[in-house]
């Protein structure tokens, strides 16, 4: 079967949808291809799952992973790649934090001989950050950010939790910033205020902003959406993409033609599609320099504050920013801290909540006073802070995404190789020392480390030359005039910020780039 | 029960422990010092379910139970 379009977007996540909306505004006709079904929020709630029923969307991937260089672990030695294949993509599942990258992260010095500099500057992307924050109705504080610039969040920030306020008192209010988020601080456009359950991966009241509830309604009637189609190959001739081959549930092949194509899949699958397409130039960086944000979690026990774990107006209400620009002069990375007011109020007694709970019990049993155990426990509970640090990671050629196998249903299964950065231990030590300087006598427990944050970055990196990257500064694939990649895989460095807002800004920017004046002459 | 600080209506919380475990827990609670892993595990068994934990630390029952979630506690 042949399908024809003008601008063809592969993937219906937040990036694809924002691009579609912007392109429609410029008079483009949009064909959107989604491998998953069109499950609505109600469908997901009913199923209590994002799992897509199509046969080629059932392959959560686990890769063996090197042990981290320091500290305990809470999960197995596996790196989890578990995408959401469905209309709306990963925002269905994410927690909704939307910080910008720090301006300094756009122009960092090389690490290990690999460029970390973005071909675009913060100044170039800032107008699109602003537009994305407006469009996605972010909650945030315009006058309290870790860097200068224009900010105009449409919704006010969430009220700081007792844990946030305790951190502000201990470390300085300038380091505790209301987290920019699409968990709304007040009802907006038919969505209720964030219910603060900390189960954002399937928001029970559809409050969290997603591609599905924020963008899709405005484009739904104006795009040609084909769901249940898995793109399996990009075909080219003389430097132009001529078509994309896709497969449906029954194994029937479809040929998709368009004037321009945008690969807007997640950060791993975008790479896999290009790798499995024999006609696409296989640039040396394709599938290399893969990054994700490792995380380590610290529980801090001290006296003199009441953090009231479990109190908060949202799953997380503030970021901890003293290390956001850079951790230290002699370390090449930044850290973004999350003050986790919600961990210990989780419904299920699992994961970090149980780890911290056990630490509180230990603290209580060490208390030699004559108070009752309950009094000791309450004191230890209130004097516990839970800080989660998201670590910038480096683009290394040895961290790779490759195709492990192609399944009979057409799905590519990835092989991800990613090591913990060797400086992870140093980062834990620096942060621990920083906390001890501000809280002498405190007990600091590094109780968990995760290899990733489901932030799939770098495998089709952006650089001005095809020797250094796969796409240029406009996101056009090098050596192909009408193919673009709009995915977190284009990030040449990871920052320590959650990537969704930057991706959204890139989507709006690409939408402007592809307006008809440019569309007339490919590239 | 008294050592833990449980109220009478919370007495059945200890039912998750058998007699030996209850004796072990008693011994730990009456001899303060470094906590053995077993004691931590026993206390986790008794107090870890969310409703118990929240009640034990003195948080009132969450008011927003009209939806499938009950929310974090709010000031």
mmCIF file of C-alpha atoms in Angstrom, chain A residues 146-511:
data_model
loop_
_atom_site.group_PDB
_atom_site.id
_atom_site.type_symbol
_atom_site.label_atom_id
_atom_site.label_comp_id
_atom_site.label_asym_id
_atom_site.label_seq_id
_atom_site.Cartn_x
_atom_site.Cartn_y
_atom_site.Cartn_z
ATOM 1 C CA UNK A 146 19.775 29.241 38.529
ATOM 2 C CA UNK A 147 20.596 31.458 35.570
ATOM 3 C CA UNK A 148 19.694 34.700 33.889
ATOM 4 C CA UNK A 149 17.392 34.994 30.919
ATOM 5 C CA UNK A 150 13.808 35.447 29.916
ATOM 6 C CA UNK A 151 11.252 33.413 31.796
ATOM 7 C CA UNK A 152 7.473 33.723 31.777
ATOM 8 C CA UNK A 153 5.947 30.548 33.136
ATOM 9 C CA UNK A 154 2.210 30.555 32.554
ATOM 10 C CA UNK A 155 1.479 28.860 35.873
ATOM 11 C CA UNK A 156 2.895 29.772 39.286
ATOM 12 C CA UNK A 157 5.359 27.404 40.948
ATOM 13 C CA UNK A 158 4.281 24.716 43.341
ATOM 14 C CA UNK A 159 4.529 25.678 46.981
ATOM 15 C CA UNK A 160 7.819 24.507 48.459
ATOM 16 C CA UNK A 161 7.541 21.424 50.645
ATOM 17 C CA UNK A 162 8.864 21.273 54.212
ATOM 18 C CA UNK A 163 11.855 19.314 52.859
ATOM 19 C CA UNK A 164 12.530 22.099 50.335
ATOM 20 C CA UNK A 165 12.332 24.717 53.044
ATOM 21 C CA UNK A 166 14.673 22.736 55.260
ATOM 22 C CA UNK A 167 17.177 22.590 52.375
ATOM 23 C CA UNK A 168 16.805 26.322 51.767
ATOM 24 C CA UNK A 169 17.557 27.017 55.411
ATOM 25 C CA UNK A 170 20.575 24.710 55.445
ATOM 26 C CA UNK A 171 22.163 25.319 52.055
ATOM 27 C CA UNK A 172 20.857 28.781 51.176
ATOM 28 C CA UNK A 173 17.612 29.807 49.484
ATOM 29 C CA UNK A 174 19.455 30.604 46.257
ATOM 30 C CA UNK A 175 20.121 26.891 45.796
ATOM 31 C CA UNK A 176 16.540 25.714 46.167
ATOM 32 C CA UNK A 177 14.522 26.493 43.076
ATOM 33 C CA UNK A 178 10.892 25.650 42.355
ATOM 34 C CA UNK A 179 11.075 22.902 39.786
ATOM 35 C CA UNK A 180 9.715 23.849 36.364
ATOM 36 C CA UNK A 181 7.173 21.172 35.622
ATOM 37 C CA UNK A 182 4.123 20.249 33.580
ATOM 38 C CA UNK A 183 2.496 18.913 36.715
ATOM 39 C CA UNK A 184 0.175 21.885 37.002
ATOM 40 C CA UNK A 185 0.132 23.981 40.166
ATOM 41 C CA UNK A 186 -3.482 24.889 39.436
ATOM 42 C CA UNK A 187 -6.226 23.591 37.191
ATOM 43 C CA UNK A 188 -5.590 24.450 33.574
ATOM 44 C CA UNK A 189 -7.504 23.757 30.367
ATOM 45 C CA UNK A 190 -9.694 21.094 31.887
ATOM 46 C CA UNK A 191 -6.855 19.339 33.662
ATOM 47 C CA UNK A 192 -6.980 19.356 37.467
ATOM 48 C CA UNK A 193 -4.202 20.529 39.711
ATOM 49 C CA UNK A 194 -1.475 17.944 40.374
ATOM 50 C CA UNK A 195 -2.836 15.424 42.887
ATOM 51 C CA UNK A 196 0.632 14.756 44.308
ATOM 52 C CA UNK A 197 0.458 10.986 44.416
ATOM 53 C CA UNK A 198 3.951 10.434 43.075
ATOM 54 C CA UNK A 199 2.609 7.899 40.596
ATOM 55 C CA UNK A 200 3.149 10.198 37.628
ATOM 56 C CA UNK A 201 4.108 7.314 35.358
ATOM 57 C CA UNK A 202 0.366 6.814 34.951
ATOM 58 C CA UNK A 203 -1.113 10.011 36.361
ATOM 59 C CA UNK A 204 -4.359 8.860 37.969
ATOM 60 C CA UNK A 205 -6.266 12.059 37.202
ATOM 61 C CA UNK A 206 -4.691 13.031 33.857
ATOM 62 C CA UNK A 207 -3.340 16.182 35.439
ATOM 63 C CA UNK A 208 0.254 15.929 34.258
ATOM 64 C CA UNK A 209 0.816 17.565 30.891
ATOM 65 C CA UNK A 210 1.430 15.039 28.116
ATOM 66 C CA UNK A 211 1.636 15.145 24.354
ATOM 67 C CA UNK A 212 -1.741 13.458 24.377
ATOM 68 C CA UNK A 213 -3.620 15.909 26.578
ATOM 69 C CA UNK A 214 -1.786 19.123 25.684
ATOM 70 C CA UNK A 215 -0.933 19.014 21.983
ATOM 71 C CA UNK A 216 -2.856 16.238 20.322
ATOM 72 C CA UNK A 217 -6.299 17.857 20.725
ATOM 73 C CA UNK A 218 -5.170 20.882 18.691
ATOM 74 C CA UNK A 219 -3.772 18.827 15.794
ATOM 75 C CA UNK A 220 -5.977 15.756 15.837
ATOM 76 C CA UNK A 221 -8.388 16.928 13.160
ATOM 77 C CA UNK A 222 -5.717 18.453 10.960
ATOM 78 C CA UNK A 223 -3.123 15.700 10.565
ATOM 79 C CA UNK A 224 -3.158 12.429 8.716
ATOM 80 C CA UNK A 225 -2.279 10.033 11.540
ATOM 81 C CA UNK A 226 -1.492 6.434 10.667
ATOM 82 C CA UNK A 227 -1.036 4.326 13.783
ATOM 83 C CA UNK A 228 0.007 0.688 14.055
ATOM 84 C CA UNK A 229 2.742 1.170 11.469
ATOM 85 C CA UNK A 230 6.333 0.272 12.307
ATOM 86 C CA UNK A 231 8.907 2.077 10.134
ATOM 87 C CA UNK A 232 11.506 -0.466 9.085
ATOM 88 C CA UNK A 233 13.663 1.277 6.469
ATOM 89 C CA UNK A 234 14.464 4.652 4.989
ATOM 90 C CA UNK A 235 15.021 4.502 1.208
ATOM 91 C CA UNK A 236 17.175 7.065 -0.574
ATOM 92 C CA UNK A 237 18.342 8.059 -4.020
ATOM 93 C CA UNK A 238 20.922 10.674 -4.958
ATOM 94 C CA UNK A 239 20.997 12.319 -1.544
ATOM 95 C CA UNK A 240 17.233 12.402 -1.089
ATOM 96 C CA UNK A 241 14.940 10.208 0.925
ATOM 97 C CA UNK A 242 12.422 8.809 -1.503
ATOM 98 C CA UNK A 243 10.303 6.759 0.850
ATOM 99 C CA UNK A 244 10.033 4.987 4.164
ATOM 100 C CA UNK A 245 8.969 1.376 4.368
ATOM 101 C CA UNK A 246 6.640 0.448 7.204
ATOM 102 C CA UNK A 247 4.989 -2.717 8.385
ATOM 103 C CA UNK A 248 1.615 -3.201 10.007
ATOM 104 C CA UNK A 249 0.418 -5.738 12.530
ATOM 105 C CA UNK A 250 -0.360 -8.296 9.844
ATOM 106 C CA UNK A 251 3.073 -7.985 8.299
ATOM 107 C CA UNK A 252 1.841 -6.045 5.282
ATOM 108 C CA UNK A 253 4.405 -3.625 3.894
ATOM 109 C CA UNK A 254 3.565 0.015 3.200
ATOM 110 C CA UNK A 255 5.500 2.547 1.182
ATOM 111 C CA UNK A 256 5.373 6.083 2.539
ATOM 112 C CA UNK A 257 6.328 8.963 0.261
ATOM 113 C CA UNK A 258 6.732 12.580 1.313
ATOM 114 C CA UNK A 259 8.665 15.700 0.481
ATOM 115 C CA UNK A 260 10.436 15.738 3.827
ATOM 116 C CA UNK A 261 10.819 13.170 6.587
ATOM 117 C CA UNK A 262 11.454 13.685 10.272
ATOM 118 C CA UNK A 263 12.535 10.795 12.468
ATOM 119 C CA UNK A 264 10.973 11.766 15.792
ATOM 120 C CA UNK A 265 11.195 8.457 17.633
ATOM 121 C CA UNK A 266 12.749 8.028 21.064
ATOM 122 C CA UNK A 267 16.507 8.354 21.500
ATOM 123 C CA UNK A 268 17.234 4.690 20.887
ATOM 124 C CA UNK A 269 14.706 3.797 18.207
ATOM 125 C CA UNK A 270 15.625 6.842 16.096
ATOM 126 C CA UNK A 271 19.146 5.470 15.950
ATOM 127 C CA UNK A 272 18.004 1.913 15.238
ATOM 128 C CA UNK A 273 15.878 2.973 12.267
ATOM 129 C CA UNK A 274 18.824 4.771 10.679
ATOM 130 C CA UNK A 275 21.164 1.870 11.415
ATOM 131 C CA UNK A 276 18.881 -0.698 9.824
ATOM 132 C CA UNK A 277 18.386 1.424 6.700
ATOM 133 C CA UNK A 278 21.065 0.270 4.263
ATOM 134 C CA UNK A 279 20.548 3.312 2.046
ATOM 135 C CA UNK A 280 21.235 5.816 4.823
ATOM 136 C CA UNK A 281 24.860 6.997 5.175
ATOM 137 C CA UNK A 282 26.267 5.310 8.255
ATOM 138 C CA UNK A 283 28.189 8.178 9.791
ATOM 139 C CA UNK A 284 30.929 7.195 12.204
ATOM 140 C CA UNK A 285 29.059 8.669 15.163
ATOM 141 C CA UNK A 286 25.825 6.799 14.453
ATOM 142 C CA UNK A 287 25.083 4.585 17.419
ATOM 143 C CA UNK A 288 28.059 5.862 19.419
ATOM 144 C CA UNK A 289 28.363 8.470 22.197
ATOM 145 C CA UNK A 290 25.207 7.169 23.830
ATOM 146 C CA UNK A 291 24.368 8.797 27.160
ATOM 147 C CA UNK A 292 21.857 8.546 29.974
ATOM 148 C CA UNK A 293 21.792 10.228 33.362
ATOM 149 C CA UNK A 294 23.029 8.010 36.189
ATOM 150 C CA UNK A 295 21.472 8.810 39.524
ATOM 151 C CA UNK A 296 22.629 8.476 43.084
ATOM 152 C CA UNK A 297 20.477 8.988 46.114
ATOM 153 C CA UNK A 298 21.553 10.292 49.519
ATOM 154 C CA UNK A 299 19.597 10.191 52.760
ATOM 155 C CA UNK A 300 20.667 12.870 55.215
ATOM 156 C CA UNK A 301 19.931 12.560 58.905
ATOM 157 C CA UNK A 302 20.564 15.530 61.148
ATOM 158 C CA UNK A 303 18.940 17.549 63.873
ATOM 159 C CA UNK A 304 17.536 21.045 63.841
ATOM 160 C CA UNK A 305 14.963 20.802 61.093
ATOM 161 C CA UNK A 306 11.645 19.166 60.412
ATOM 162 C CA UNK A 307 11.567 18.017 56.814
ATOM 163 C CA UNK A 308 8.182 16.285 57.151
ATOM 164 C CA UNK A 309 8.838 13.634 54.508
ATOM 165 C CA UNK A 310 5.658 12.953 52.622
ATOM 166 C CA UNK A 311 4.345 16.492 52.700
ATOM 167 C CA UNK A 312 4.127 18.308 49.406
ATOM 168 C CA UNK A 313 1.850 19.763 46.771
ATOM 169 C CA UNK A 314 3.407 17.707 43.988
ATOM 170 C CA UNK A 315 5.639 14.678 43.543
ATOM 171 C CA UNK A 316 8.599 17.025 43.665
ATOM 172 C CA UNK A 317 8.441 20.743 44.232
ATOM 173 C CA UNK A 318 12.029 21.980 44.160
ATOM 174 C CA UNK A 319 15.393 21.381 42.557
ATOM 175 C CA UNK A 320 18.693 21.634 44.384
ATOM 176 C CA UNK A 321 21.004 23.656 42.177
ATOM 177 C CA UNK A 322 24.445 24.379 43.706
ATOM 178 C CA UNK A 323 26.045 21.957 41.254
ATOM 179 C CA UNK A 324 23.881 22.664 38.207
ATOM 180 C CA UNK A 325 26.425 24.816 36.347
ATOM 181 C CA UNK A 326 29.317 22.541 37.293
ATOM 182 C CA UNK A 327 30.102 20.334 40.220
ATOM 183 C CA UNK A 328 33.719 21.406 40.696
ATOM 184 C CA UNK A 329 36.505 23.011 38.711
ATOM 185 C CA UNK A 330 38.350 19.729 38.306
ATOM 186 C CA UNK A 331 35.331 17.578 37.418
ATOM 187 C CA UNK A 332 33.837 17.774 33.941
ATOM 188 C CA UNK A 333 30.227 17.369 34.980
ATOM 189 C CA UNK A 334 27.199 19.016 36.474
ATOM 190 C CA UNK A 335 24.611 17.644 38.857
ATOM 191 C CA UNK A 336 20.958 18.432 39.208
ATOM 192 C CA UNK A 337 19.546 17.646 42.625
ATOM 193 C CA UNK A 338 15.962 16.716 43.321
ATOM 194 C CA UNK A 339 14.576 17.225 46.805
ATOM 195 C CA UNK A 340 12.352 14.207 47.086
ATOM 196 C CA UNK A 341 9.516 15.155 49.368
ATOM 197 C CA UNK A 342 7.452 12.261 48.145
ATOM 198 C CA UNK A 343 9.587 9.141 48.313
ATOM 199 C CA UNK A 344 8.551 8.124 51.775
ATOM 200 C CA UNK A 345 4.854 8.652 51.107
ATOM 201 C CA UNK A 346 4.841 6.187 48.240
ATOM 202 C CA UNK A 347 1.984 3.778 48.212
ATOM 203 C CA UNK A 348 4.057 0.706 47.618
ATOM 204 C CA UNK A 349 6.722 -0.096 50.186
ATOM 205 C CA UNK A 350 9.328 -0.651 47.572
ATOM 206 C CA UNK A 351 12.466 0.848 46.075
ATOM 207 C CA UNK A 352 13.928 3.877 47.747
ATOM 208 C CA UNK A 353 11.138 4.291 50.227
ATOM 209 C CA UNK A 354 12.051 1.053 51.937
ATOM 210 C CA UNK A 355 15.744 1.863 51.809
ATOM 211 C CA UNK A 356 15.224 5.202 53.496
ATOM 212 C CA UNK A 357 12.704 3.715 55.900
ATOM 213 C CA UNK A 358 15.321 1.229 57.027
ATOM 214 C CA UNK A 359 17.807 4.046 57.542
ATOM 215 C CA UNK A 360 15.281 5.846 59.723
ATOM 216 C CA UNK A 361 14.827 2.677 61.760
ATOM 217 C CA UNK A 362 18.598 2.377 62.176
ATOM 218 C CA UNK A 363 18.826 5.991 63.315
ATOM 219 C CA UNK A 364 16.046 5.404 65.812
ATOM 220 C CA UNK A 365 17.615 2.296 67.289
ATOM 221 C CA UNK A 366 20.939 4.075 67.714
ATOM 222 C CA UNK A 367 19.231 6.771 69.783
ATOM 223 C CA UNK A 368 20.214 5.981 73.379
ATOM 224 C CA UNK A 369 17.747 8.377 75.001
ATOM 225 C CA UNK A 370 14.928 7.196 77.245
ATOM 226 C CA UNK A 371 12.239 8.230 74.792
ATOM 227 C CA UNK A 372 9.863 5.612 73.411
ATOM 228 C CA UNK A 373 10.758 4.012 70.120
ATOM 229 C CA UNK A 374 7.917 5.862 68.456
ATOM 230 C CA UNK A 375 9.226 9.219 69.664
ATOM 231 C CA UNK A 376 12.694 8.343 68.445
ATOM 232 C CA UNK A 377 11.321 7.202 65.129
ATOM 233 C CA UNK A 378 9.268 10.356 64.651
ATOM 234 C CA UNK A 379 12.293 12.486 65.446
ATOM 235 C CA UNK A 380 14.468 10.566 62.992
ATOM 236 C CA UNK A 381 11.738 10.619 60.359
ATOM 237 C CA UNK A 382 11.303 14.397 60.533
ATOM 238 C CA UNK A 383 15.054 14.922 60.428
ATOM 239 C CA UNK A 384 15.573 12.961 57.207
ATOM 240 C CA UNK A 385 16.159 14.562 53.833
ATOM 241 C CA UNK A 386 16.078 12.576 50.634
ATOM 242 C CA UNK A 387 18.232 14.061 47.877
ATOM 243 C CA UNK A 388 18.457 12.479 44.439
ATOM 244 C CA UNK A 389 21.240 13.614 42.124
ATOM 245 C CA UNK A 390 21.049 13.340 38.375
ATOM 246 C CA UNK A 391 24.550 13.240 36.977
ATOM 247 C CA UNK A 392 25.691 14.661 33.671
ATOM 248 C CA UNK A 393 27.375 11.933 31.697
ATOM 249 C CA UNK A 394 29.930 12.180 28.963
ATOM 250 C CA UNK A 395 29.776 11.321 25.272
ATOM 251 C CA UNK A 396 32.100 8.338 24.951
ATOM 252 C CA UNK A 397 32.522 6.396 21.736
ATOM 253 C CA UNK A 398 32.460 3.174 23.742
ATOM 254 C CA UNK A 399 28.893 3.757 24.909
ATOM 255 C CA UNK A 400 26.876 2.404 22.040
ATOM 256 C CA UNK A 401 23.496 1.466 20.641
ATOM 257 C CA UNK A 402 23.485 -1.327 18.075
ATOM 258 C CA UNK A 403 20.933 -3.700 16.636
ATOM 259 C CA UNK A 404 20.930 -6.943 18.559
ATOM 260 C CA UNK A 405 18.413 -8.604 16.264
ATOM 261 C CA UNK A 406 15.432 -7.968 14.063
ATOM 262 C CA UNK A 407 12.428 -9.922 15.244
ATOM 263 C CA UNK A 408 10.095 -11.650 12.785
ATOM 264 C CA UNK A 409 7.476 -8.979 13.409
ATOM 265 C CA UNK A 410 9.893 -6.338 12.128
ATOM 266 C CA UNK A 411 10.958 -4.843 15.420
ATOM 267 C CA UNK A 412 14.610 -4.028 16.013
ATOM 268 C CA UNK A 413 15.825 -5.035 19.464
ATOM 269 C CA UNK A 414 18.694 -2.853 20.678
ATOM 270 C CA UNK A 415 21.932 -3.780 22.340
ATOM 271 C CA UNK A 416 22.874 -0.924 24.633
ATOM 272 C CA UNK A 417 26.373 -0.647 26.049
ATOM 273 C CA UNK A 418 26.736 1.980 28.709
ATOM 274 C CA UNK A 419 29.154 2.163 31.595
ATOM 275 C CA UNK A 420 28.908 4.185 34.731
ATOM 276 C CA UNK A 421 31.162 7.214 34.405
ATOM 277 C CA UNK A 422 34.447 6.740 36.261
ATOM 278 C CA UNK A 423 33.978 10.013 38.130
ATOM 279 C CA UNK A 424 30.731 8.897 39.790
ATOM 280 C CA UNK A 425 32.545 8.101 43.023
ATOM 281 C CA UNK A 426 34.220 11.510 43.039
ATOM 282 C CA UNK A 427 30.839 13.172 42.587
ATOM 283 C CA UNK A 428 29.355 11.323 45.549
ATOM 284 C CA UNK A 429 32.346 12.327 47.683
ATOM 285 C CA UNK A 430 32.155 15.995 46.671
ATOM 286 C CA UNK A 431 28.468 16.240 47.381
ATOM 287 C CA UNK A 432 28.834 14.416 50.680
ATOM 288 C CA UNK A 433 31.614 16.782 51.722
ATOM 289 C CA UNK A 434 29.499 19.787 50.704
ATOM 290 C CA UNK A 435 26.596 18.598 52.819
ATOM 291 C CA UNK A 436 28.847 17.907 55.782
ATOM 292 C CA UNK A 437 30.244 21.427 55.562
ATOM 293 C CA UNK A 438 26.724 22.815 55.841
ATOM 294 C CA UNK A 439 25.449 20.242 58.302
ATOM 295 C CA UNK A 440 28.318 19.262 60.597
ATOM 296 C CA UNK A 441 27.585 16.062 62.457
ATOM 297 C CA UNK A 442 24.987 14.837 60.024
ATOM 298 C CA UNK A 443 24.816 11.213 58.935
ATOM 299 C CA UNK A 444 24.830 10.910 55.176
ATOM 300 C CA UNK A 445 23.939 7.572 53.641
ATOM 301 C CA UNK A 446 24.502 6.869 49.975
ATOM 302 C CA UNK A 447 21.872 4.226 49.647
ATOM 303 C CA UNK A 448 21.218 3.727 45.957
ATOM 304 C CA UNK A 449 22.554 4.233 42.455
ATOM 305 C CA UNK A 450 20.833 3.741 39.116
ATOM 306 C CA UNK A 451 22.538 3.479 35.750
ATOM 307 C CA UNK A 452 20.009 5.622 33.924
ATOM 308 C CA UNK A 453 16.981 7.865 34.044
ATOM 309 C CA UNK A 454 15.233 6.788 30.831
ATOM 310 C CA UNK A 455 16.889 9.775 29.151
ATOM 311 C CA UNK A 456 18.200 8.317 25.894
ATOM 312 C CA UNK A 457 20.726 10.740 24.499
ATOM 313 C CA UNK A 458 23.507 11.107 21.984
ATOM 314 C CA UNK A 459 23.336 8.178 19.538
ATOM 315 C CA UNK A 460 22.700 10.445 16.508
ATOM 316 C CA UNK A 461 24.575 13.457 17.796
ATOM 317 C CA UNK A 462 24.451 16.976 16.388
ATOM 318 C CA UNK A 463 27.627 18.476 14.899
ATOM 319 C CA UNK A 464 28.485 20.701 11.981
ATOM 320 C CA UNK A 465 30.454 18.059 10.121
ATOM 321 C CA UNK A 466 29.516 14.467 9.235
ATOM 322 C CA UNK A 467 32.859 13.366 10.672
ATOM 323 C CA UNK A 468 31.747 14.576 14.102
ATOM 324 C CA UNK A 469 28.030 13.943 14.096
ATOM 325 C CA UNK A 470 24.961 12.634 12.299
ATOM 326 C CA UNK A 471 22.834 15.764 12.034
ATOM 327 C CA UNK A 472 23.697 19.405 11.489
ATOM 328 C CA UNK A 473 22.550 22.372 13.550
ATOM 329 C CA UNK A 474 19.165 22.342 11.834
ATOM 330 C CA UNK A 475 18.798 18.646 12.725
ATOM 331 C CA UNK A 476 19.139 17.664 9.068
ATOM 332 C CA UNK A 477 20.856 14.331 8.585
ATOM 333 C CA UNK A 478 24.259 14.902 7.008
ATOM 334 C CA UNK A 479 24.345 13.961 3.312
ATOM 335 C CA UNK A 480 20.585 13.640 2.979
ATOM 336 C CA UNK A 481 18.724 16.753 1.931
ATOM 337 C CA UNK A 482 15.250 15.991 3.204
ATOM 338 C CA UNK A 483 15.740 13.856 6.307
ATOM 339 C CA UNK A 484 15.725 15.304 9.820
ATOM 340 C CA UNK A 485 16.145 13.698 13.212
ATOM 341 C CA UNK A 486 14.150 15.231 16.049
ATOM 342 C CA UNK A 487 15.043 13.215 19.103
ATOM 343 C CA UNK A 488 17.057 13.386 22.281
ATOM 344 C CA UNK A 489 19.540 11.239 20.382
ATOM 345 C CA UNK A 490 20.765 14.447 18.714
ATOM 346 C CA UNK A 491 22.064 15.923 21.984
ATOM 347 C CA UNK A 492 25.868 16.182 21.707
ATOM 348 C CA UNK A 493 26.189 16.439 25.476
ATOM 349 C CA UNK A 494 23.798 15.516 28.191
ATOM 350 C CA UNK A 495 23.754 18.422 30.646
ATOM 351 C CA UNK A 496 22.257 17.193 33.911
ATOM 352 C CA UNK A 497 18.856 18.619 33.133
ATOM 353 C CA UNK A 498 15.913 16.453 32.190
ATOM 354 C CA UNK A 499 15.849 16.579 28.389
ATOM 355 C CA UNK A 500 12.166 17.008 27.485
ATOM 356 C CA UNK A 501 12.006 20.803 27.474
ATOM 357 C CA UNK A 502 15.106 21.077 25.311
ATOM 358 C CA UNK A 503 13.624 18.543 22.915
ATOM 359 C CA UNK A 504 10.364 20.505 22.831
ATOM 360 C CA UNK A 505 12.293 23.693 22.056
ATOM 361 C CA UNK A 506 14.148 21.928 19.251
ATOM 362 C CA UNK A 507 10.800 20.746 17.845
ATOM 363 C CA UNK A 508 9.439 24.278 17.642
ATOM 364 C CA UNK A 509 12.673 25.495 16.142
ATOM 365 C CA UNK A 510 12.614 22.773 13.503
ATOM 366 C CA UNK A 511 8.997 23.625 12.756
#
